[in-house]
Amino acid sequence: MTDIRQIKHFIAVAEEKHFRIAAERLHMTQPPLSHSIKKLEQTLNVTLFTRANRSVTLTPAGEVFLKGAYEILEKLNQVTEDTRRASQGLTGRLTLGFVGSAIYEALPDTVRQFRQTFPNVEVELEELSTVDQLDAISKGSIDAGLLRPPVAGRGLFDLTTIRQEKLIVVMPQSHPQADKQAIRLNSLSEDGFILFPLQTSPNLHALVLHACHQAGFTPRISQTASQIQTQISLVSAGLGIALVPQCVRQAVHSGVVYKDLESADKEIETHMAIACKQGHKNSLLTAFIECCRPFPTAT
């Protein structure tokens, strides 16, 4: 069987057209080089070189073998480089889950930043609720997820916060307070609230309830909707108001306005984090997290 050492010996002789010069190039003596080429010819059962006193030339069979030898070395170098890059998290596939609110800023910004550094990595995306993401991470069907803490089973997952943002109010344009610059949360105690479902987004559901309780009232839940765009549509239809992450301002929708909560309510914040299985050994995932870790805080 032909080995890579023989192929390198053959290429050196073919390029130098001289055994002694080729041997010097390979940092070896001439007899072992001649023996290597002779053994290669015996293995192939062909004559690769026409030998003269001072030089050698390729036979037609040698010309064909030289072309294949170059291709073999090129392929070997590529495989070696691909293997090295894979070990460093520079190539491969990363499967990410994401909550709906991530599409406004966190998802495009994070993936764009990662792909600028690792252009050869294939990123596969799947929109999932926080609960479904945690289940998928546990089962290994996704590598990581963009979600909003806190999460159940915290000890099973590693969380890396990449941004934090305040909640804002989405209300109909016809709302009595629609012309105000900012809204006090307790002034909305008589409004119906459109919330994220407890079953799929327990974090945001609990955050809104907690904020209202801190403001001195229990909200009247008029509707629940797991998708932010659905919530905005329900607000536009006059079915209530909603508290959503401030990145949602980018969602253009007729019939609604976005309002900040007054400074007294500034503690109402949510975080976007990358969640993955604790103790994972995925070097590609580690590279993704490190690339996204120093993400600027939303303002």
CSV table of C-alpha atoms in Angstrom, one decimal, residues 23-252:
chain,number,residue,atom,x,y,z
A,23,ALA,CA,17.2,14.0,-1.2
A,24,GLU,CA,18.8,17.2,0.0
A,25,ARG,CA,15.4,18.9,-0.1
A,26,LEU,CA,13.9,16.1,2.0
A,27,HIS,CA,16.9,16.2,4.5
A,28,MET,CA,17.8,12.5,3.8
A,29,THR,CA,20.4,10.6,1.9
A,30,GLN,CA,20.0,9.4,-1.7
A,31,PRO,CA,19.9,5.6,-1.2
A,32,PRO,CA,16.8,5.6,1.1
A,33,LEU,CA,15.1,7.9,-1.3
A,34,SER,CA,15.9,5.7,-4.3
A,35,HIS,CA,14.7,2.6,-2.4
A,36,SER,CA,11.4,4.5,-1.5
A,37,ILE,CA,10.7,5.3,-5.1
A,38,LYS,CA,11.6,1.8,-6.3
A,39,LYS,CA,9.3,0.3,-3.7
A,40,LEU,CA,6.5,2.7,-4.8
A,41,GLU,CA,6.9,1.6,-8.4
A,42,GLN,CA,6.8,-2.1,-7.4
A,43,THR,CA,3.6,-1.5,-5.4
A,44,LEU,CA,2.0,0.2,-8.4
A,45,ASN,CA,3.6,-2.2,-10.9
A,46,VAL,CA,4.6,0.7,-13.2
A,47,THR,CA,7.7,2.7,-14.0
A,48,LEU,CA,7.3,6.3,-12.8
A,49,PHE,CA,10.6,7.7,-14.0
A,50,THR,CA,13.0,7.4,-16.9
A,51,ARG,CA,16.4,7.5,-15.3
A,52,ALA,CA,19.5,9.1,-16.9
A,53,ASN,CA,23.0,9.6,-15.6
A,54,ARG,CA,22.4,13.1,-14.2
A,55,SER,CA,18.6,13.5,-14.1
A,56,VAL,CA,15.2,11.7,-14.3
A,57,THR,CA,12.0,12.5,-16.2
A,58,LEU,CA,8.5,11.4,-15.6
A,59,THR,CA,7.0,8.6,-17.7
A,60,PRO,CA,3.4,9.0,-18.9
A,61,ALA,CA,2.3,6.9,-15.9
A,62,GLY,CA,4.4,9.2,-13.7
A,63,GLU,CA,2.6,12.3,-15.1
A,64,VAL,CA,-0.7,10.8,-14.2
A,65,PHE,CA,0.5,9.8,-10.8
A,66,LEU,CA,1.9,13.3,-10.1
A,67,LYS,CA,-1.4,14.9,-10.7
A,68,GLY,CA,-3.1,12.5,-8.3
A,69,ALA,CA,-0.3,13.0,-5.8
A,70,TYR,CA,-0.9,16.7,-5.7
A,71,GLU,CA,-4.6,16.1,-5.2
A,72,ILE,CA,-4.0,13.7,-2.4
A,73,LEU,CA,-1.7,16.2,-0.5
A,74,GLU,CA,-4.1,19.0,-1.1
A,75,LYS,CA,-7.0,16.9,0.3
A,76,LEU,CA,-4.8,15.8,3.3
A,77,ASN,CA,-3.9,19.4,4.1
A,78,GLN,CA,-7.6,20.4,3.9
A,79,VAL,CA,-8.7,17.5,6.1
A,80,THR,CA,-5.9,18.4,8.6
A,81,GLU,CA,-7.0,22.1,8.6
A,82,ASP,CA,-10.7,21.2,8.9
A,83,THR,CA,-9.9,18.9,11.9
A,84,ARG,CA,-7.9,21.6,13.6
A,85,ARG,CA,-10.6,24.2,13.0
A,86,ALA,CA,-13.3,21.8,14.3
A,87,SER,CA,-11.3,21.2,17.5
A,88,GLN,CA,-11.1,25.0,18.1
A,89,GLY,CA,-14.8,25.5,17.3
A,90,LEU,CA,-14.1,27.1,13.9
A,91,THR,CA,-16.3,24.9,11.8
A,92,GLY,CA,-19.3,22.6,12.1
A,93,ARG,CA,-22.9,23.1,13.0
A,94,LEU,CA,-24.6,24.9,15.9
A,95,THR,CA,-28.3,24.4,16.6
A,96,LEU,CA,-29.9,27.2,18.6
A,97,GLY,CA,-33.4,27.7,20.0
A,98,PHE,CA,-34.8,31.2,20.5
A,99,VAL,CA,-37.8,32.9,22.1
A,100,GLY,CA,-39.9,35.1,19.9
A,101,SER,CA,-38.7,38.4,21.4
A,102,ALA,CA,-35.1,37.5,20.4
A,103,ILE,CA,-35.9,38.2,16.8
A,104,TYR,CA,-36.0,41.9,17.3
A,105,GLU,CA,-32.4,42.4,18.5
A,106,ALA,CA,-30.7,39.6,20.3
A,107,LEU,CA,-31.0,36.9,17.7
A,108,PRO,CA,-29.9,38.8,14.6
A,109,ASP,CA,-27.1,40.7,16.4
A,110,THR,CA,-25.7,37.7,18.2
A,111,VAL,CA,-25.8,35.4,15.1
A,112,ARG,CA,-24.3,38.1,12.9
A,113,GLN,CA,-21.5,38.8,15.4
A,114,PHE,CA,-20.7,35.0,15.6
A,115,ARG,CA,-20.7,34.5,11.9
A,116,GLN,CA,-18.3,37.4,11.3
A,117,THR,CA,-15.8,35.5,13.5
A,118,PHE,CA,-16.7,32.0,12.4
A,119,PRO,CA,-18.0,32.2,8.8
A,120,ASN,CA,-17.7,28.4,8.2
A,121,VAL,CA,-20.0,27.4,11.0
A,122,GLU,CA,-23.6,26.5,10.0
A,123,VAL,CA,-26.1,27.9,12.4
A,124,GLU,CA,-29.5,26.2,12.5
A,125,LEU,CA,-32.3,28.1,14.3
A,126,GLU,CA,-35.6,27.0,15.8
A,127,GLU,CA,-38.2,29.2,17.6
A,128,LEU,CA,-39.2,27.6,20.9
A,129,SER,CA,-40.7,28.8,24.1
A,130,THR,CA,-38.4,28.9,27.2
A,131,VAL,CA,-39.9,25.7,28.6
A,132,ASP,CA,-39.5,23.9,25.2
A,133,GLN,CA,-35.9,25.1,24.9
A,134,LEU,CA,-34.9,23.7,28.3
A,135,ASP,CA,-36.5,20.4,27.3
A,136,ALA,CA,-34.7,20.4,24.0
A,137,ILE,CA,-31.3,21.3,25.6
A,138,SER,CA,-31.8,18.4,28.1
A,139,LYS,CA,-32.5,15.9,25.3
A,140,GLY,CA,-29.7,17.2,23.1
A,141,SER,CA,-31.9,18.2,20.2
A,142,ILE,CA,-30.5,21.8,20.3
A,143,ASP,CA,-27.1,22.9,21.6
A,144,ALA,CA,-28.2,26.1,23.3
A,145,GLY,CA,-31.0,28.6,23.4
A,146,LEU,CA,-31.7,32.3,23.6
A,147,LEU,CA,-34.2,32.7,26.4
A,148,ARG,CA,-35.2,34.9,29.4
A,149,PRO,CA,-34.2,33.7,32.9
A,150,PRO,CA,-35.0,32.7,35.5
A,151,VAL,CA,-35.4,29.1,34.5
A,152,ALA,CA,-36.6,26.0,36.2
A,153,GLY,CA,-33.9,23.4,37.1
A,154,ARG,CA,-31.3,26.1,37.2
A,155,GLY,CA,-28.7,23.7,38.4
A,156,LEU,CA,-28.9,21.7,35.2
A,157,PHE,CA,-28.0,24.6,32.9
A,158,ASP,CA,-25.3,27.2,32.4
A,159,LEU,CA,-26.7,30.7,31.7
A,160,THR,CA,-24.7,33.5,30.2
A,161,THR,CA,-26.5,36.9,30.2
A,162,ILE,CA,-25.9,38.8,27.0
A,163,ARG,CA,-28.2,41.8,27.6
A,164,GLN,CA,-30.8,43.3,29.9
A,165,GLU,CA,-33.6,45.6,29.0
A,166,LYS,CA,-36.6,47.2,30.7
A,167,LEU,CA,-40.2,46.4,30.1
A,168,ILE,CA,-42.3,48.9,28.2
A,169,VAL,CA,-46.1,49.4,27.8
A,170,VAL,CA,-47.9,48.7,24.5
A,171,MET,CA,-51.3,50.4,24.5
A,172,PRO,CA,-53.9,51.3,21.9
A,173,GLN,CA,-53.5,54.7,20.2
A,174,SER,CA,-57.0,55.5,21.6
A,175,HIS,CA,-55.9,54.8,25.2
A,176,PRO,CA,-56.5,57.9,27.5
A,177,GLN,CA,-52.8,57.9,28.4
A,178,ALA,CA,-51.5,57.5,24.9
A,179,ASP,CA,-50.3,61.1,24.7
A,180,LYS,CA,-48.1,60.8,27.8
A,181,GLN,CA,-44.3,60.6,27.5
A,182,ALA,CA,-44.1,57.9,30.3
A,183,ILE,CA,-46.6,55.9,32.2
A,184,ARG,CA,-46.8,55.0,35.9
A,185,LEU,CA,-47.7,51.3,36.2
A,186,ASN,CA,-50.2,51.8,39.0
A,187,SER,CA,-52.2,54.1,36.7
A,188,LEU,CA,-53.0,51.0,34.5
A,189,SER,CA,-54.7,49.1,37.3
A,190,GLU,CA,-58.1,49.3,35.6
A,191,ASP,CA,-56.8,48.0,32.3
A,192,GLY,CA,-57.0,44.5,31.1
A,193,PHE,CA,-53.5,42.9,30.7
A,194,ILE,CA,-52.4,40.6,27.8
A,195,LEU,CA,-49.8,38.3,29.3
A,196,PHE,CA,-47.5,35.5,28.2
A,197,PRO,CA,-48.9,32.1,29.2
A,198,LEU,CA,-47.6,30.7,32.4
A,199,GLN,CA,-47.1,27.3,30.8
A,200,THR,CA,-44.7,28.4,28.1
A,201,SER,CA,-43.2,31.6,29.4
A,202,PRO,CA,-43.3,31.4,33.2
A,203,ASN,CA,-40.5,34.0,33.6
A,204,LEU,CA,-42.2,36.9,31.7
A,205,HIS,CA,-45.6,35.9,33.1
A,206,ALA,CA,-44.3,36.0,36.7
A,207,LEU,CA,-42.3,39.3,36.0
A,208,VAL,CA,-45.4,41.2,34.9
A,209,LEU,CA,-47.5,39.9,37.9
A,210,HIS,CA,-44.7,40.8,40.3
A,211,ALA,CA,-44.3,44.3,38.8
A,212,CYS,CA,-48.0,44.9,39.2
A,213,HIS,CA,-48.1,43.6,42.7
A,214,GLN,CA,-45.1,45.9,43.5
A,215,ALA,CA,-47.1,48.8,42.1
A,216,GLY,CA,-50.0,47.9,44.4
A,217,PHE,CA,-52.5,46.0,42.4
A,218,THR,CA,-53.3,42.6,40.9
A,219,PRO,CA,-53.7,42.8,37.1
A,220,ARG,CA,-56.9,41.7,35.4
A,221,ILE,CA,-55.8,39.3,32.7
A,222,SER,CA,-57.9,39.8,29.6
A,223,GLN,CA,-56.0,37.5,27.2
A,224,THR,CA,-52.8,35.4,27.0
A,225,ALA,CA,-50.7,35.0,23.9
A,226,SER,CA,-47.3,33.3,23.6
A,227,GLN,CA,-46.2,35.4,20.6
A,228,ILE,CA,-45.4,39.1,20.9
A,229,GLN,CA,-46.8,39.9,17.5
A,230,THR,CA,-50.1,38.3,18.6
A,231,GLN,CA,-50.0,40.4,21.8
A,232,ILE,CA,-49.5,43.6,19.8
A,233,SER,CA,-52.4,42.7,17.5
A,234,LEU,CA,-54.7,42.1,20.5
A,235,VAL,CA,-53.6,45.5,21.9
A,236,SER,CA,-54.4,47.1,18.5
A,237,ALA,CA,-57.8,45.5,18.6
A,238,GLY,CA,-58.5,47.2,22.0
A,239,LEU,CA,-58.4,44.0,24.1
A,240,GLY,CA,-56.0,45.3,26.6
A,241,ILE,CA,-52.4,46.5,27.2
A,242,ALA,CA,-49.2,44.5,27.4
A,243,LEU,CA,-45.8,44.8,29.1
A,244,VAL,CA,-43.1,43.6,26.7
A,245,PRO,CA,-39.3,43.9,26.5
A,246,GLN,CA,-38.2,47.2,25.1
A,247,CYS,CA,-36.7,45.6,21.9
A,248,VAL,CA,-40.3,45.2,20.7
A,249,ARG,CA,-40.3,49.0,19.8
A,250,GLN,CA,-38.9,47.9,16.5
A,251,ALA,CA,-42.1,46.1,15.7
A,252,VAL,CA,-44.1,48.5,13.5
